[in-house]
Tab-separated table of C-alpha atoms and ligand atoms in Angstrom:
chain	number	residue	atom	x	y	z
A	29	MET	CA	4.764	-6.310	-22.917
A	30	LYS	CA	4.530	-3.348	-25.306
A	31	PRO	CA	0.742	-3.645	-25.903
A	32	THR	CA	0.186	-3.876	-22.114
A	33	GLY	CA	2.354	-0.786	-21.596
A	34	LYS	CA	0.358	1.079	-24.232
A	35	MET	CA	-2.919	-0.001	-22.657
A	36	PHE	CA	-1.859	1.421	-19.266
A	37	ASP	CA	-0.475	4.550	-20.916
A	38	ASP	CA	-3.756	5.195	-22.768
A	39	PHE	CA	-5.767	4.565	-19.617
A	40	PHE	CA	-3.753	7.024	-17.502
A	41	LYS	CA	-3.792	9.598	-20.309
A	42	LYS	CA	-7.604	9.386	-20.346
A	43	VAL	CA	-7.756	9.790	-16.539
A	44	ILE	CA	-5.449	12.824	-16.700
A	45	ASP	CA	-7.344	14.400	-19.643
A	46	GLU	CA	-10.693	13.977	-17.875
A	47	ASN	CA	-9.334	15.498	-14.677
A	48	MET	CA	-7.765	18.408	-16.543
A	49	GLN	CA	-11.182	19.406	-17.861
A	50	THR	CA	-12.687	19.646	-14.375
A	51	HIS	CA	-9.508	20.529	-12.458
A	52	ASN	CA	-10.211	24.267	-12.051
A	53	LYS	CA	-13.928	24.017	-11.262
A	54	GLU	CA	-14.526	25.487	-7.806
A	55	ASP	CA	-17.148	22.975	-6.667
A	56	LYS	CA	-14.980	19.958	-7.584
A	57	VAL	CA	-13.907	17.726	-4.699
A	58	LYS	CA	-10.165	17.426	-5.314
A	59	ASP	CA	-8.856	13.879	-5.732
A	60	PHE	CA	-5.355	12.406	-5.933
A	61	VAL	CA	-4.974	13.198	-9.656
A	62	ASP	CA	-5.920	16.858	-8.979
A	63	VAL	CA	-3.156	17.092	-6.384
A	64	LEU	CA	-0.657	15.719	-8.915
A	65	LEU	CA	-1.945	18.081	-11.612
A	66	GLY	CA	-1.239	20.942	-9.198
A	67	PHE	CA	2.495	20.136	-9.619
A	68	LEU	CA	2.340	20.125	-13.422
A	69	GLY	CA	4.998	22.359	-14.926
A	70	THR	CA	6.462	23.221	-11.513
A	71	GLU	CA	10.023	22.443	-10.506
A	72	GLU	CA	10.139	20.141	-7.474
A	73	SER	CA	13.764	20.354	-6.295
A	74	ASP	CA	15.786	19.493	-9.421
A	75	TYR	CA	12.939	17.722	-11.181
A	76	ARG	CA	10.331	19.093	-13.502
A	77	VAL	CA	6.930	17.437	-13.119
A	78	ASP	CA	5.271	16.606	-16.431
A	79	CYS	CA	2.494	14.297	-17.631
A	80	SER	CA	4.755	11.259	-17.918
A	81	ASN	CA	5.781	11.674	-14.245
A	82	ILE	CA	2.117	11.787	-13.223
A	83	LYS	CA	1.401	8.659	-15.275
A	84	ALA	CA	4.353	6.893	-13.606
A	85	ILE	CA	3.117	7.860	-10.107
A	86	LEU	CA	-0.387	6.636	-10.933
A	87	LEU	CA	1.017	3.332	-12.199
A	88	ASP	CA	3.159	2.995	-9.037
A	89	MET	CA	0.140	3.628	-6.822
A	90	MET	CA	-1.995	1.183	-8.758
A	91	LEU	CA	0.585	-1.604	-8.622
A	92	ALA	CA	1.460	-0.897	-4.962
A	93	SER	CA	-2.152	-0.902	-3.834
A	94	THR	CA	-3.862	-3.710	-5.762
A	95	ASP	CA	-1.690	-6.846	-5.581
A	96	THR	CA	-0.754	-6.130	-1.953
A	97	SER	CA	-4.367	-5.780	-0.809
A	98	VAL	CA	-5.495	-8.837	-2.796
A	99	ALA	CA	-2.677	-11.021	-1.392
A	100	ALA	CA	-3.349	-9.841	2.198
A	101	ILE	CA	-7.087	-10.553	1.896
A	102	GLU	CA	-6.482	-13.989	0.354
A	103	TRP	CA	-4.067	-14.912	3.183
A	104	ALA	CA	-6.535	-13.674	5.830
A	105	LEU	CA	-9.356	-15.761	4.335
A	106	SER	CA	-7.130	-18.806	3.976
A	107	GLU	CA	-6.047	-18.573	7.662
A	108	LEU	CA	-9.663	-18.024	8.785
A	109	ILE	CA	-10.772	-21.142	6.881
A	110	LYS	CA	-8.011	-23.127	8.636
A	111	HIS	CA	-9.016	-21.689	12.052
A	112	PRO	CA	-12.824	-21.958	12.388
A	113	ARG	CA	-12.772	-20.755	16.033
A	114	VAL	CA	-11.160	-17.469	14.972
A	115	MET	CA	-13.584	-17.192	12.027
A	116	LYS	CA	-16.544	-17.602	14.444
A	117	ASN	CA	-15.196	-14.958	16.858
A	118	LEU	CA	-14.650	-12.551	13.984
A	119	GLN	CA	-18.141	-13.132	12.573
A	120	MET	CA	-19.688	-12.557	16.011
A	121	GLY	CA	-17.776	-9.289	16.435
A	122	LEU	CA	-18.846	-8.106	12.994
A	123	GLU	CA	-22.469	-9.078	13.558
A	124	SER	CA	-22.666	-7.208	16.843
A	125	VAL	CA	-21.062	-3.994	15.542
A	126	VAL	CA	-22.188	-3.910	11.888
A	127	GLY	CA	-24.971	-6.506	11.567
A	128	ILE	CA	-25.358	-8.726	8.518
A	129	LYS	CA	-27.120	-6.385	6.098
A	130	ARG	CA	-24.388	-3.913	5.180
A	131	VAL	CA	-20.631	-3.595	4.708
A	132	VAL	CA	-18.256	-2.262	7.369
A	133	GLY	CA	-18.103	1.538	7.516
A	134	GLU	CA	-14.803	3.324	8.102
A	135	SER	CA	-16.153	4.949	11.279
A	136	GLU	CA	-16.784	1.473	12.749
A	137	LEU	CA	-13.217	0.218	12.382
A	138	ASP	CA	-12.216	1.478	15.851
A	139	LYS	CA	-14.830	-0.783	17.416
A	140	LEU	CA	-13.694	-3.873	15.485
A	141	GLU	CA	-10.741	-4.770	17.685
A	142	TYR	CA	-10.766	-8.484	16.801
A	143	LEU	CA	-10.766	-7.706	13.052
A	144	ASP	CA	-7.763	-5.457	13.644
A	145	MET	CA	-5.983	-8.348	15.414
A	146	VAL	CA	-6.811	-10.789	12.598
A	147	ILE	CA	-5.427	-8.395	9.966
A	148	LYS	CA	-2.253	-7.673	11.949
A	149	GLU	CA	-1.601	-11.354	12.647
A	150	THR	CA	-2.212	-12.237	8.982
A	151	MET	CA	0.305	-9.631	7.871
A	152	ARG	CA	2.784	-10.814	10.518
A	153	ILE	CA	2.667	-14.448	9.369
A	154	HIS	CA	2.325	-13.670	5.654
A	155	PRO	CA	3.926	-10.282	4.970
A	156	VAL	CA	3.142	-9.276	1.400
A	157	GLY	CA	6.549	-7.615	1.052
A	158	PRO	CA	8.758	-9.893	3.225
A	159	LEU	CA	11.910	-7.883	2.386
A	160	LEU	CA	10.051	-4.544	2.014
A	161	ILE	CA	11.424	-2.474	-0.844
A	162	PRO	CA	15.166	-1.743	-1.079
A	163	HIS	CA	16.252	1.301	0.942
A	164	GLN	CA	19.444	3.379	0.865
A	165	SER	CA	21.223	4.884	3.871
A	166	MET	CA	21.342	8.687	3.666
A	167	GLU	CA	24.434	8.897	5.878
A	168	ASP	CA	27.016	6.672	7.617
A	169	CYS	CA	25.305	4.822	10.439
A	170	ASN	CA	25.538	1.857	12.799
A	171	VAL	CA	22.823	-0.753	13.086
A	172	ARG	CA	23.732	-2.692	16.232
A	173	ASP	CA	27.288	-3.904	15.536
A	174	PHE	CA	27.156	-3.308	11.803
A	175	PHE	CA	28.546	-0.216	10.140
A	176	LYS	CA	26.703	1.002	7.049
A	177	SER	CA	28.343	3.634	4.911
A	178	LYS	CA	26.349	6.415	3.260
A	179	LYS	CA	24.429	5.241	0.170
A	180	SER	CA	24.541	1.534	1.126
A	181	ARG	CA	21.746	-0.620	-0.220
A	182	ILE	CA	19.692	-1.743	2.805
A	183	ILE	CA	17.398	-4.772	2.619
A	184	ILE	CA	15.169	-5.239	5.672
A	185	ASN	CA	14.009	-8.742	6.496
A	186	ALA	CA	10.562	-7.886	7.860
A	187	TRP	CA	9.584	-11.555	7.658
A	188	ALA	CA	12.273	-12.434	10.241
A	189	ILE	CA	11.627	-9.327	12.407
A	190	MET	CA	8.057	-10.510	12.800
A	191	ARG	CA	9.291	-13.951	13.927
A	192	PRO	CA	11.547	-12.934	16.843
A	193	LYS	CA	12.823	-16.517	17.358
A	194	CYS	CA	14.475	-16.397	13.903
A	195	LEU	CA	16.661	-13.499	15.113
A	196	ASP	CA	18.180	-15.405	18.076
B	22	HEM	C1	-2.520	-4.821	2.558
B	22	HEM	C2	-2.146	-3.815	1.806
B	22	HEM	C3	-0.739	-3.323	1.646
B	22	HEM	C4	0.441	-3.877	2.041
B	22	HEM	C5	0.670	-5.193	2.780
B	22	HEM	C6	1.498	-2.960	1.644
B	22	HEM	C7	2.843	-3.171	1.877
B	22	HEM	C8	3.837	-2.288	1.545
B	22	HEM	C9	5.241	-2.461	1.838
B	22	HEM	C10	5.848	-3.655	2.584
B	22	HEM	C11	5.906	-1.398	1.345
B	22	HEM	C12	7.396	-1.148	1.433
B	22	HEM	C13	7.692	-0.267	2.640
B	22	HEM	C14	9.159	0.005	2.799
B	22	HEM	O1	10.000	-0.756	2.316
B	22	HEM	O2	9.498	1.001	3.455
B	22	HEM	C15	4.937	-0.531	0.729
B	22	HEM	C16	5.233	0.664	0.114
B	22	HEM	C17	4.299	1.423	-0.548
B	22	HEM	N1	2.948	1.221	-0.607
B	22	HEM	FE1	1.946	-0.287	0.232
B	22	HEM	N2	0.951	-1.889	1.005
B	22	HEM	C18	-0.422	-2.076	0.983
B	22	HEM	C19	-1.359	-1.230	0.442
B	22	HEM	C20	-1.066	-0.069	-0.232
B	22	HEM	C21	-2.054	0.823	-0.782
B	22	HEM	C22	-3.576	0.622	-0.668
B	22	HEM	C23	-1.361	1.841	-1.376
B	22	HEM	C24	-1.851	3.036	-2.126
B	22	HEM	C25	-3.087	3.448	-2.199
B	22	HEM	C26	0.044	1.583	-1.196
B	22	HEM	C27	1.063	2.378	-1.660
B	22	HEM	C28	2.387	2.212	-1.361
B	22	HEM	C29	3.436	3.111	-1.805
B	22	HEM	C30	3.248	4.369	-2.670
B	22	HEM	C31	4.635	2.616	-1.296
B	22	HEM	C32	6.017	3.212	-1.459
B	22	HEM	C33	6.267	4.144	-0.319
B	22	HEM	C34	7.623	4.809	-0.416
B	22	HEM	O3	7.973	5.270	-1.478
B	22	HEM	O4	8.305	4.850	0.599
B	22	HEM	N3	0.177	0.427	-0.490
B	22	HEM	N4	3.684	-1.099	0.881
């Protein structure tokens, strides 16, 4: 565990150091790390933002974005393999909008309605975070017949919400 932690720490330190060198250049297109560096040394509410906070945010973003995307793509492909008719429809839609010689461009996503449906249905049947992440109520509240006092730990069963029959 410790060597892995050090490896990540060194990697993020390198990213931060490289960005610091170019951070103030006028012609630089600002990226996510630049935005975080803008908070360095400032006091955000009661917290002071330093390099270790930036490293922690980068690690959070990396973990939150990689495994989730990989799992969602693997589930989509596995469902498409099990449903050849849907795979064919999707391929036809992609071929007509994008063709077969290049990857999908962001500006084309609006036209790929069937792809949108495939992704949404995949995430409905196989939510990557079935219980989301734990939340906390900011004040006393009622959810239907249940009273939740301020600062209660709230776990949301997104898996069941996306299968309405399970809620009957
Ligand atoms: C298919 C891809 C993804 C799925 C299925 C997914 C799913 C989720 C879920 C279920 C949550 C918890 C939401 C909650 O409990 O309120 C979450 C939170 C989060 N995700 Fe993703 N995510 C994906 C991609 C990404 C990517 C690409 C990024 C960053 C580039 C990202 C960054 C985050 C962050 C920072 C949070 C915490 C938000 C907060 O503090 O409220 N996720 N994601």
